Every structure is written in C-alpha cells, then in structure tokens.
mmCIF file of C-alpha atoms in Angstrom:
data_model
loop_
_atom_site.group_PDB
_atom_site.id
_atom_site.type_symbol
_atom_site.label_atom_id
_atom_site.label_comp_id
_atom_site.label_asym_id
_atom_site.label_seq_id
_atom_site.Cartn_x
_atom_site.Cartn_y
_atom_site.Cartn_z
ATOM 1 C CA MET A 4 0.000 0.000 0.000
ATOM 2 C CA MET A 5 1.508 3.299 -1.079
ATOM 3 C CA THR A 6 0.795 6.259 1.197
ATOM 4 C CA GLY A 7 2.805 9.011 -0.472
ATOM 5 C CA PHE A 8 5.376 9.243 2.293
ATOM 6 C CA GLU A 9 7.778 6.841 0.584
ATOM 7 C CA GLN A 10 9.555 9.780 -1.076
ATOM 8 C CA TYR A 11 10.653 11.173 2.289
ATOM 9 C CA SER A 12 13.546 9.522 4.046
ATOM 10 C CA LYS A 13 14.487 10.378 7.587
ATOM 11 C CA LYS A 14 16.144 7.925 9.930
ATOM 12 C CA THR A 15 14.077 7.343 13.004
ATOM 13 C CA ARG A 16 15.603 7.086 16.470
ATOM 14 C CA ARG A 17 14.848 3.378 16.365
ATOM 15 C CA ALA A 18 16.725 2.945 13.075
ATOM 16 C CA VAL A 19 19.745 4.872 14.389
ATOM 17 C CA PHE A 20 19.725 2.817 17.606
ATOM 18 C CA LEU A 21 19.555 -0.488 15.715
ATOM 19 C CA GLU A 22 22.398 0.579 13.416
ATOM 20 C CA GLU A 23 24.507 1.362 16.465
ATOM 21 C CA MET A 24 23.663 -1.969 18.101
ATOM 22 C CA GLU A 25 24.545 -3.750 14.874
ATOM 23 C CA GLN A 26 28.045 -2.325 15.201
ATOM 24 C CA LEU A 27 28.446 -2.675 18.984
ATOM 25 C CA VAL A 28 27.013 -6.127 19.742
ATOM 26 C CA PRO A 29 29.479 -8.943 19.002
ATOM 27 C CA TRP A 30 26.951 -11.118 17.141
ATOM 28 C CA HIS A 31 29.473 -13.678 15.941
ATOM 29 C CA GLU A 32 30.857 -14.275 19.434
ATOM 30 C CA LEU A 33 27.386 -14.494 20.992
ATOM 31 C CA CYS A 34 26.260 -16.983 18.357
ATOM 32 C CA ALA A 35 29.323 -19.112 19.021
ATOM 33 C CA LEU A 36 28.503 -19.163 22.763
ATOM 34 C CA VAL A 37 24.859 -20.128 22.259
ATOM 35 C CA GLU A 38 25.226 -22.540 19.310
ATOM 36 C CA PRO A 39 26.250 -25.651 21.347
ATOM 37 C CA TYR A 40 23.102 -25.340 23.500
ATOM 38 C CA TYR A 41 20.661 -24.310 20.789
ATOM 39 C CA PRO A 42 18.139 -26.931 19.581
ATOM 40 C CA LYS A 43 19.259 -28.984 16.596
ATOM 41 C CA PRO A 44 16.860 -29.746 13.715
ATOM 42 C CA ARG A 45 15.033 -33.058 14.064
ATOM 43 C CA ASN A 46 11.659 -34.264 12.876
ATOM 44 C CA GLY A 47 9.120 -31.492 12.542
ATOM 45 C CA ARG A 48 9.608 -27.781 12.137
ATOM 46 C CA PRO A 49 13.249 -26.673 12.087
ATOM 47 C CA PRO A 50 14.294 -24.206 14.803
ATOM 48 C CA VAL A 51 14.803 -20.535 13.989
ATOM 49 C CA GLY A 52 18.448 -19.662 13.347
ATOM 50 C CA VAL A 53 20.609 -18.775 16.345
ATOM 51 C CA GLU A 54 21.415 -15.236 15.230
ATOM 52 C CA ARG A 55 17.822 -14.446 14.314
ATOM 53 C CA MET A 56 16.604 -15.679 17.691
ATOM 54 C CA LEU A 57 19.283 -13.690 19.549
ATOM 55 C CA ARG A 58 18.337 -10.556 17.646
ATOM 56 C CA ILE A 59 14.664 -11.052 18.513
ATOM 57 C CA TYR A 60 15.548 -11.609 22.157
ATOM 58 C CA PHE A 61 17.669 -8.444 22.233
ATOM 59 C CA LEU A 62 14.817 -6.468 20.636
ATOM 60 C CA GLN A 63 12.502 -7.720 23.365
ATOM 61 C CA GLN A 64 14.904 -6.506 26.038
ATOM 62 C CA TRP A 65 15.747 -3.160 24.428
ATOM 63 C CA PHE A 66 12.142 -2.193 23.655
ATOM 64 C CA ASN A 67 10.392 -4.066 26.498
ATOM 65 C CA LEU A 68 8.361 -6.281 24.146
ATOM 66 C CA SER A 69 6.491 -9.467 24.996
ATOM 67 C CA ASP A 70 6.506 -12.425 22.598
ATOM 68 C CA PRO A 71 3.237 -11.328 20.921
ATOM 69 C CA ALA A 72 4.416 -7.690 20.825
ATOM 70 C CA VAL A 73 7.726 -8.508 19.116
ATOM 71 C CA GLU A 74 5.867 -10.674 16.609
ATOM 72 C CA GLU A 75 3.549 -7.770 15.837
ATOM 73 C CA ALA A 76 6.528 -5.395 15.575
ATOM 74 C CA LEU A 77 8.144 -7.739 13.050
ATOM 75 C CA TYR A 78 5.003 -7.586 10.908
ATOM 76 C CA ASP A 79 4.526 -3.847 11.411
ATOM 77 C CA CYS A 80 7.990 -2.235 11.366
ATOM 78 C CA VAL A 81 10.318 -2.494 8.367
ATOM 79 C CA VAL A 82 13.380 -1.377 10.369
ATOM 80 C CA ILE A 83 12.873 -4.157 12.919
ATOM 81 C CA ARG A 84 12.328 -6.741 10.167
ATOM 82 C CA GLN A 85 15.521 -5.630 8.469
ATOM 83 C CA PHE A 86 17.473 -5.797 11.731
ATOM 84 C CA VAL A 87 16.294 -9.344 12.463
ATOM 85 C CA SER A 88 16.665 -10.669 8.939
ATOM 86 C CA GLY A 89 19.994 -8.968 8.290
ATOM 87 C CA THR A 90 18.891 -7.526 4.941
ATOM 88 C CA VAL A 91 20.331 -4.090 5.664
ATOM 89 C CA TRP A 92 23.453 -5.267 7.443
ATOM 90 C CA GLU A 93 25.477 -8.339 6.651
ATOM 91 C CA SER A 94 24.714 -11.338 8.803
ATOM 92 C CA SER A 95 27.444 -12.218 11.274
ATOM 93 C CA CYS A 96 26.542 -15.892 11.789
ATOM 94 C CA SER A 97 26.027 -18.500 9.129
ATOM 95 C CA SER A 98 22.967 -19.995 10.847
ATOM 96 C CA GLY A 99 21.118 -16.666 11.311
#
C-alpha cells in the first residue's frame, strides 16, 4: 500500500539505535557461545536460526516487548524486520 510518504527519508531514532547496536554487539561471538546449547533440527519444524533468535531476544529486552508484541513489531515495522533478517546489514553468523 503506497501512502505518499515513501519519497521522504528520515532515519528514526529506532533505526539509528539499531544501526549502532549492529556495530556494537558482538553477534558472531554471541552466536558461538549459544550454538552448542541451541536446539538442533530433528523431525518437525526446524528451529529458527541462532542469530535471528538472539536478535529477537535483544529487541525484546531493548524495547520491552512481549513475545506477541515482538511478533507484531516484526510484521509492522520495516526497520525491525531488516534488523532481524539482516537484509540491511550483513549477517554475522552462518545460521542466522
């Protein structure tokens, strides 16, 4: 749905914060610490990647979001989706 505001580009405080956290948080090292304890794929639905799950968890802590609230934010906010999926910034872990 086009609203007419697509032509304007201003970084929000949230976008600036997430860019800073992308640079400051040692994603690769955190993934390496968690990986041995993270569920391995078996029968059924495969688990979400380690890096993606860590990013979601950090978002919940930074923005005080419950599980349903972070899920809604992922649907609603492009900046948050990009942060979790790593489409704006290169992914640090191979499993993310």
